[in-house]
CSV table of C-alpha atoms in Angstrom, one decimal:
chain,number,residue,atom,x,y,z
A,1476,MET,CA,0.0,0.0,0.0
A,1477,ILE,CA,1.2,3.5,-0.8
A,1478,ARG,CA,1.4,6.0,2.0
A,1479,ALA,CA,1.6,9.7,1.4
A,1480,ILE,CA,4.7,11.3,2.8
A,1481,ALA,CA,2.9,14.1,4.6
A,1482,LEU,CA,5.2,17.0,5.2
A,1483,SER,CA,2.4,19.3,6.2
A,1484,LEU,CA,4.8,22.2,6.4
A,1485,LEU,CA,3.1,25.4,7.6
A,1486,LEU,CA,4.7,28.2,5.6
A,1487,SER,CA,4.8,31.9,6.0
A,1488,SER,CA,1.8,33.3,4.1
A,1489,ALA,CA,3.7,36.5,3.6
A,1490,ALA,CA,6.6,34.7,1.8
A,1491,HIS,CA,4.8,31.9,0.0
A,1492,ALA,CA,1.1,32.0,0.5
A,1493,GLN,CA,0.9,28.3,0.9
A,1494,GLU,CA,-1.0,27.0,3.9
A,1495,ALA,CA,0.5,23.5,3.8
A,1496,VAL,CA,2.6,21.3,1.5
A,1497,SER,CA,2.5,17.5,1.2
A,1498,THR,CA,4.4,15.1,-1.1
A,1499,TYR,CA,3.1,11.9,-2.5
A,1500,ALA,CA,5.3,9.2,-4.1
A,1501,ALA,CA,5.4,5.5,-4.5
A,1502,PRO,CA,8.0,4.0,-2.1
A,1503,GLY,CA,11.0,2.7,-4.0
A,1504,ALA,CA,9.7,3.9,-7.4
A,1505,ALA,CA,12.1,5.5,-9.9
A,1506,VAL,CA,10.7,9.1,-10.2
A,1507,THR,CA,10.8,10.5,-13.7
A,1508,THR,CA,8.3,13.3,-13.4
A,1509,PRO,CA,7.8,15.8,-10.6
A,1510,LEU,CA,4.3,17.3,-10.5
A,1511,VAL,CA,3.3,20.4,-8.6
A,1512,VAL,CA,-0.4,20.9,-7.8
A,1513,ARG,CA,-1.8,24.1,-6.2
A,1514,SER,CA,-5.2,23.7,-4.7
A,1515,THR,CA,-7.7,25.2,-2.3
A,1516,THR,CA,-8.9,21.8,-1.2
A,1517,ASP,CA,-7.7,20.8,2.3
A,1518,THR,CA,-4.9,18.3,2.0
A,1519,GLU,CA,-6.6,15.7,4.2
A,1520,ILE,CA,-9.7,15.7,1.9
A,1521,PHE,CA,-7.7,15.1,-1.3
A,1522,ALA,CA,-5.1,12.7,0.2
A,1523,PRO,CA,-6.8,9.4,-0.8
A,1524,LEU,CA,-7.2,10.5,-4.4
A,1525,LEU,CA,-3.5,11.6,-4.7
A,1526,ASP,CA,-2.4,8.5,-2.9
A,1527,ALA,CA,-4.2,6.4,-5.5
A,1528,PHE,CA,-2.9,8.5,-8.4
A,1529,VAL,CA,0.8,7.9,-7.5
A,1530,THR,CA,0.0,4.2,-7.0
A,1531,ALA,CA,-1.3,4.1,-10.6
A,1532,HIS,CA,1.6,6.3,-11.9
A,1533,PRO,CA,4.6,5.4,-9.8
A,1534,GLY,CA,7.0,7.4,-11.9
A,1535,ILE,CA,5.3,10.6,-10.7
A,1536,ALA,CA,6.2,12.4,-7.4
A,1537,LEU,CA,3.4,14.8,-6.6
A,1538,THR,CA,3.8,17.9,-4.5
A,1539,TYR,CA,0.5,19.2,-3.3
A,1540,GLU,CA,0.3,22.8,-2.1
A,1541,GLN,CA,-2.8,24.0,-0.2
A,1542,TRP,CA,-3.6,27.7,-0.8
A,1543,GLY,CA,-6.3,30.1,0.0
A,1544,SER,CA,-8.4,30.9,-3.1
A,1545,ASN,CA,-7.6,34.6,-3.4
A,1546,ALA,CA,-3.9,34.0,-2.9
A,1547,LEU,CA,-4.0,31.2,-5.5
A,1548,TYR,CA,-5.7,33.4,-8.0
A,1549,ALA,CA,-3.3,36.3,-7.5
A,1550,ALA,CA,-0.3,34.0,-7.9
A,1551,ALA,CA,-1.7,32.3,-11.0
A,1552,LEU,CA,-2.4,35.7,-12.5
A,1553,ARG,CA,1.1,37.0,-11.8
A,1554,ALA,CA,2.7,33.9,-13.3
A,1555,CYS,CA,0.5,34.2,-16.4
A,1556,ASP,CA,1.7,37.7,-16.8
A,1557,GLY,CA,5.3,36.6,-16.5
A,1558,GLY,CA,6.0,37.6,-13.0
A,1559,GLY,CA,6.2,35.9,-9.6
A,1560,ASP,CA,7.2,32.3,-9.0
A,1561,ALA,CA,7.2,29.5,-11.6
A,1562,GLN,CA,3.9,28.0,-12.7
A,1563,PRO,CA,2.6,24.9,-11.1
A,1564,ASP,CA,1.5,22.0,-13.3
A,1565,ALA,CA,-2.1,22.2,-12.3
A,1566,VAL,CA,-4.4,24.5,-10.4
A,1567,ILE,CA,-7.6,23.3,-8.6
A,1568,SER,CA,-9.9,25.9,-7.0
A,1569,SER,CA,-13.3,26.3,-5.4
A,1570,GLY,CA,-13.1,29.9,-6.5
A,1571,VAL,CA,-14.5,28.8,-9.9
A,1572,HIS,CA,-15.2,32.4,-11.1
A,1573,GLN,CA,-11.5,33.1,-10.6
A,1574,ILE,CA,-10.4,30.2,-12.7
A,1575,VAL,CA,-12.8,31.2,-15.4
A,1576,ASP,CA,-11.3,34.6,-15.4
A,1577,LEU,CA,-7.8,33.1,-15.8
A,1578,VAL,CA,-9.0,31.1,-18.7
A,1579,ASN,CA,-10.5,34.2,-20.3
A,1580,ARG,CA,-7.2,35.9,-19.9
A,1581,ALA,CA,-5.5,33.1,-21.9
A,1582,CYS,CA,-3.6,31.8,-18.9
A,1583,ALA,CA,-4.6,28.1,-19.5
A,1584,ARG,CA,-3.4,25.3,-21.7
A,1585,PRO,CA,-6.1,23.3,-23.7
A,1586,TYR,CA,-6.5,19.6,-23.4
A,1587,THR,CA,-9.0,17.1,-24.6
A,1588,SER,CA,-9.6,13.4,-23.9
A,1589,GLY,CA,-12.5,11.1,-23.9
A,1590,ARG,CA,-13.0,11.8,-20.2
A,1591,THR,CA,-13.0,15.6,-20.5
A,1592,LEU,CA,-15.3,15.5,-23.5
A,1593,ALA,CA,-17.7,13.3,-21.5
A,1594,LEU,CA,-18.3,16.1,-18.9
A,1595,PRO,CA,-21.6,18.0,-19.2
A,1596,ASP,CA,-21.3,21.5,-20.7
A,1597,ALA,CA,-21.8,23.1,-17.2
A,1598,ARG,CA,-18.6,21.4,-16.1
A,1599,ARG,CA,-16.2,22.4,-18.9
A,1600,TRP,CA,-15.4,25.5,-20.9
A,1601,ARG,CA,-13.1,25.9,-24.0
A,1602,ASN,CA,-11.4,22.6,-23.2
A,1603,GLU,CA,-9.3,24.7,-20.7
A,1604,VAL,CA,-11.1,24.4,-17.4
A,1605,TRP,CA,-13.0,21.4,-16.1
A,1606,GLY,CA,-15.3,20.7,-13.1
A,1607,ILE,CA,-14.0,17.7,-11.2
A,1608,THR,CA,-16.4,17.6,-8.2
A,1609,ALA,CA,-20.1,18.2,-7.3
A,1610,GLU,CA,-20.5,19.7,-3.8
A,1611,ALA,CA,-23.5,21.2,-2.2
A,1612,ALA,CA,-23.6,24.4,-0.2
A,1613,VAL,CA,-25.4,23.6,3.0
A,1614,THR,CA,-26.6,25.2,6.2
A,1615,ILE,CA,-25.2,23.5,9.4
A,1616,TYR,CA,-26.3,23.8,13.0
A,1617,ASN,CA,-25.4,22.5,16.4
A,1618,LYS,CA,-28.0,19.7,17.1
A,1619,ASP,CA,-27.5,19.9,20.9
A,1620,LEU,CA,-28.1,23.7,21.1
A,1621,VAL,CA,-30.6,24.5,18.4
A,1622,PRO,CA,-34.2,23.4,19.1
A,1623,ASP,CA,-35.9,21.3,16.4
A,1624,VAL,CA,-38.5,24.0,16.0
A,1625,ASP,CA,-35.7,26.5,15.1
A,1626,VAL,CA,-33.9,24.4,12.4
A,1627,PRO,CA,-34.2,26.4,9.2
A,1628,ARG,CA,-35.1,24.1,6.2
A,1629,THR,CA,-35.2,27.0,3.7
A,1630,ARG,CA,-33.8,30.5,3.5
A,1631,PHE,CA,-37.2,31.8,4.3
A,1632,ASP,CA,-37.1,29.8,7.6
A,1633,LEU,CA,-33.7,31.3,8.4
A,1634,LEU,CA,-34.9,34.8,7.7
A,1635,ASP,CA,-38.0,34.3,9.9
A,1636,LEU,CA,-35.8,32.8,12.7
A,1637,LEU,CA,-33.5,35.8,12.7
A,1638,ARG,CA,-36.6,38.1,13.0
A,1639,ARG,CA,-38.3,36.2,15.7
A,1640,LYS,CA,-35.3,35.3,18.0
A,1641,PRO,CA,-32.6,37.9,17.5
A,1642,GLU,CA,-31.3,37.7,21.1
A,1643,SER,CA,-31.1,33.9,21.0
A,1644,TYR,CA,-28.8,33.9,18.0
A,1645,ARG,CA,-26.9,37.1,18.6
A,1646,GLY,CA,-23.3,36.5,17.6
A,1647,LYS,CA,-24.1,32.9,16.9
A,1648,ILE,CA,-24.6,32.9,13.2
A,1649,ALA,CA,-21.7,32.5,10.8
A,1650,THR,CA,-21.0,32.7,7.1
A,1651,TYR,CA,-18.0,33.2,4.9
A,1652,ASP,CA,-16.1,36.4,4.8
A,1653,ILE,CA,-16.6,37.3,1.1
A,1654,GLU,CA,-13.4,39.4,1.0
A,1655,ALA,CA,-11.1,36.7,2.5
A,1656,SER,CA,-12.7,33.8,0.7
A,1657,GLY,CA,-13.2,33.5,-3.0
A,1658,LEU,CA,-15.6,30.7,-2.5
A,1659,GLY,CA,-17.6,32.8,0.0
A,1660,TYR,CA,-17.8,35.6,-2.5
A,1661,LEU,CA,-19.0,33.2,-5.2
A,1662,PHE,CA,-21.7,31.7,-3.1
A,1663,ALA,CA,-22.9,35.2,-1.9
A,1664,PHE,CA,-22.9,36.5,-5.5
A,1665,MET,CA,-24.8,33.4,-6.8
A,1666,ASP,CA,-27.3,33.9,-4.0
A,1667,SER,CA,-27.8,37.5,-5.0
A,1668,GLN,CA,-28.6,36.3,-8.5
A,1669,GLN,CA,-30.9,33.5,-7.4
A,1670,ALA,CA,-32.8,34.5,-4.3
A,1671,THR,CA,-35.3,37.2,-3.5
A,1672,THR,CA,-34.3,36.5,0.1
A,1673,PHE,CA,-30.7,37.7,-0.3
A,1674,GLY,CA,-31.2,41.3,0.9
A,1675,GLY,CA,-33.4,40.2,3.8
A,1676,LEU,CA,-30.9,37.6,4.9
A,1677,LEU,CA,-28.1,40.2,5.0
A,1678,GLU,CA,-30.3,42.5,7.0
A,1679,GLY,CA,-31.1,39.6,9.3
A,1680,PHE,CA,-27.4,38.8,9.7
A,1681,ALA,CA,-26.7,42.4,10.7
A,1682,ARG,CA,-29.6,42.3,13.2
A,1683,VAL,CA,-28.1,39.4,15.1
A,1684,ASP,CA,-24.4,40.5,14.8
A,1685,ALA,CA,-23.6,37.6,12.5
A,1686,VAL,CA,-19.9,36.7,12.0
A,1687,ALA,CA,-18.2,36.7,8.6
A,1688,THR,CA,-15.2,34.5,8.9
A,1689,CYS,CA,-12.8,32.4,6.9
A,1690,CYS,CA,-12.7,28.8,5.9
A,1691,SER,CA,-15.0,25.8,6.0
A,1692,ALA,CA,-12.9,23.9,8.6
A,1693,GLU,CA,-13.0,26.8,11.0
A,1694,ILE,CA,-16.7,27.3,10.6
A,1695,ILE,CA,-17.5,23.6,11.0
A,1696,SER,CA,-15.3,23.4,14.1
A,1697,SER,CA,-16.9,26.4,15.6
A,1698,VAL,CA,-20.5,25.1,15.1
A,1699,GLU,CA,-19.4,21.8,16.6
A,1700,SER,CA,-18.0,23.5,19.7
A,1701,GLY,CA,-21.1,25.7,20.1
A,1702,LYS,CA,-19.2,29.0,19.4
A,1703,PHE,CA,-21.7,29.4,16.5
A,1704,LEU,CA,-25.1,27.8,16.5
A,1705,ILE,CA,-25.9,28.0,12.7
A,1706,ALA,CA,-23.6,28.5,9.7
A,1707,TYR,CA,-24.9,29.4,6.3
A,1708,ASN,CA,-23.5,28.3,2.9
A,1709,VAL,CA,-20.9,25.8,4.1
A,1710,LEU,CA,-19.5,23.2,1.7
A,1711,GLY,CA,-21.1,19.9,2.7
A,1712,SER,CA,-18.1,17.9,1.5
A,1713,TYR,CA,-16.0,18.9,4.5
A,1714,LEU,CA,-18.5,17.6,7.1
A,1715,ASP,CA,-17.8,13.9,7.0
A,1716,ALA,CA,-14.1,14.5,7.4
A,1717,MET,CA,-14.5,16.9,10.3
A,1718,ALA,CA,-17.8,16.9,12.1
A,1719,ASN,CA,-19.2,14.5,14.7
A,1720,GLY,CA,-22.8,13.8,15.6
A,1721,ARG,CA,-23.3,17.3,17.1
A,1722,VAL,CA,-23.5,19.0,13.7
A,1723,GLY,CA,-26.7,18.8,11.7
A,1724,VAL,CA,-26.8,19.4,7.9
A,1725,ILE,CA,-29.6,21.1,5.9
A,1726,TYR,CA,-29.8,21.1,2.1
A,1727,PRO,CA,-32.0,24.2,1.7
A,1728,GLN,CA,-35.2,23.1,0.2
A,1729,ASP,CA,-35.9,26.4,-1.7
A,1730,TYR,CA,-32.6,25.7,-3.7
A,1731,THR,CA,-29.2,24.2,-3.0
A,1732,LEU,CA,-26.2,25.6,-4.8
A,1733,VAL,CA,-23.9,22.9,-6.2
A,1734,LEU,CA,-20.2,23.7,-6.9
A,1735,SER,CA,-17.8,21.9,-9.1
A,1736,ARG,CA,-14.2,22.6,-8.3
A,1737,ALA,CA,-12.3,23.9,-11.3
A,1738,TYR,CA,-9.2,22.2,-12.7
A,1739,MET,CA,-6.8,24.2,-14.9
A,1740,ILE,CA,-3.5,23.4,-16.6
A,1741,PRO,CA,-1.5,26.7,-16.7
A,1742,LYS,CA,-0.2,27.7,-20.2
A,1743,SER,CA,3.4,27.4,-19.0
A,1744,ALA,CA,3.0,24.3,-16.9
A,1745,PRO,CA,6.4,22.5,-16.7
A,1746,HIS,CA,4.8,19.1,-17.0
A,1747,PRO,CA,1.5,19.4,-18.8
A,1748,GLU,CA,1.4,15.7,-19.7
A,1749,GLY,CA,1.5,14.8,-16.0
A,1750,ALA,CA,-1.2,17.3,-15.2
A,1751,ALA,CA,-3.3,15.8,-18.0
A,1752,LEU,CA,-2.8,12.3,-16.5
A,1753,LEU,CA,-4.0,13.6,-13.1
A,1754,LEU,CA,-7.0,15.2,-14.7
A,1755,ASP,CA,-8.0,12.0,-16.5
A,1756,PHE,CA,-7.4,10.0,-13.3
A,1757,ILE,CA,-9.7,12.3,-11.3
A,1758,LEU,CA,-12.4,12.0,-14.0
A,1759,SER,CA,-12.0,8.2,-14.3
A,1760,PRO,CA,-14.5,5.9,-12.5
A,1761,ALA,CA,-11.8,5.0,-10.0
A,1762,GLY,CA,-11.1,8.7,-9.3
A,1763,GLN,CA,-14.7,9.7,-9.0
A,1764,ALA,CA,-15.4,6.8,-6.7
A,1765,ILE,CA,-12.8,8.0,-4.3
A,1766,LEU,CA,-14.2,11.6,-4.5
A,1767,ARG,CA,-17.7,10.2,-3.9
A,1768,ARG,CA,-16.5,8.3,-0.8
A,1769,ASN,CA,-15.0,11.6,0.5
A,1770,ARG,CA,-18.3,13.5,-0.4
A,1771,LEU,CA,-16.5,15.6,-3.0
A,1772,VAL,CA,-19.0,14.2,-5.4
A,1773,GLN,CA,-22.6,14.3,-4.2
A,1774,SER,CA,-25.6,13.2,-6.3
A,1775,ALA,CA,-29.4,12.9,-6.0
A,1776,GLU,CA,-28.9,9.1,-6.2
A,1777,ALA,CA,-26.7,9.1,-3.1
A,1778,ASP,CA,-28.7,11.8,-1.2
A,1779,GLN,CA,-32.1,11.2,-2.7
A,1780,THR,CA,-33.9,12.2,0.6
A,1781,VAL,CA,-32.2,15.6,0.8
A,1782,LEU,CA,-30.6,16.6,-2.5
A,1783,GLN,CA,-33.4,16.1,-5.1
A,1784,ASP,CA,-32.7,17.2,-8.7
A,1785,SER,CA,-35.5,19.8,-8.3
A,1786,ILE,CA,-33.6,21.9,-5.7
A,1787,GLN,CA,-30.2,21.7,-7.2
A,1788,ARG,CA,-28.7,24.9,-8.7
A,1789,THR,CA,-25.4,24.0,-10.4
A,1790,ILE,CA,-22.9,26.9,-10.6
A,1791,PRO,CA,-21.9,26.6,-14.2
A,1792,ILE,CA,-18.2,26.7,-15.3
A,1793,ALA,CA,-19.0,29.3,-18.0
A,1794,PRO,CA,-18.2,32.9,-19.1
A,1795,THR,CA,-21.3,34.0,-17.2
A,1796,LEU,CA,-19.2,33.8,-14.1
A,1797,LEU,CA,-17.1,36.7,-15.4
A,1798,VAL,CA,-19.8,39.0,-14.2
A,1799,ALA,CA,-18.7,38.1,-10.7
A,1800,MET,CA,-15.2,39.2,-11.5
A,1801,ASP,CA,-16.1,42.7,-12.8
A,1802,GLN,CA,-14.2,45.0,-10.5
A,1803,ALA,CA,-16.8,47.8,-10.5
A,1804,ARG,CA,-19.6,45.3,-9.7
A,1805,ARG,CA,-17.5,43.7,-7.0
A,1806,ARG,CA,-16.7,47.0,-5.3
A,1807,ILE,CA,-20.5,47.8,-5.1
A,1808,PHE,CA,-21.3,44.2,-3.9
A,1809,VAL,CA,-18.7,44.2,-1.2
A,1810,GLY,CA,-19.5,47.8,-0.2
A,1811,ASN,CA,-23.2,46.8,0.3
A,1812,TRP,CA,-22.1,43.8,2.3
A,1813,ARG,CA,-20.0,45.9,4.6
A,1814,ALA,CA,-22.8,48.5,5.0
A,1815,ILE,CA,-25.4,45.8,5.9
A,1816,PHE,CA,-23.1,43.9,8.3
A,1817,GLY,CA,-22.0,47.1,10.0
A,1818,GLU,CA,-20.0,46.6,13.2
A,1819,ALA,CA,-20.7,42.9,13.0
A,1820,TYR,CA,-18.4,42.7,10.0
């Protein structure tokens, strides 16, 4: 059995912007290709997939760098423009709008295979960016501390709860900081396009001094501990790896956003053939089975009681996401967010 050589080196964000680095290689194998992958996915979540990949391709030694989405986008853009550090071989990000922007700026290398062409249109664009997962944005709550009658099954329920019981939930509601998290910004922006409840929810968050914070892992841990009682728009794929029985999960029944993490091969990737091998492995039945076990691929078949087709709203990997990257629109959106959150933000 192959075991990942987990370095888990915490690095200076000011110097490198990586949050952690791990290396995967087959013991005793003659390495012919070093492969560098930069990703926003927590190392522990992706480890089984990468372990299986180097088992299947023992000539490859894979270095996996975990980054925050905004830092990853900035580094990729600098490298595309000829500045900064060398390009990695592959980039994987939950900030899908940011990767679409990089592709639009001609920062990506095209690739086609039977597996990439088999993806639905909503999960590939220009044969330069591909969606490799299917993950629901969920609401989570502390089952020990939130009464059943308060559990919000829809956004309307959550809005009503914040109006009825502001003191019970003051300082106890969390969501992503949309400035620190590219994923948080994307979810909030998609909500603003989808839901008539968006403005009311922001006002409700302000009313109860909701907390805008970073990172799925931090939010889940804080709900589990009781620091927060309810968290909105959290990636459900992180829950199995982190949470115990104290955390309840809600797939909002008005609609549930479904994200597909974006995979891109930079135009100057040192080892594009290796990056293509990894992409095809991820999209293979074996790769998707591993992601399904780790909840990075969710489906109506697997979650038929909670994630019906009728409530799914897939975030498409498409040029429509460029609207979210428009700087003038972003300034207005973030400004409104700050104004509504007020001191709570």
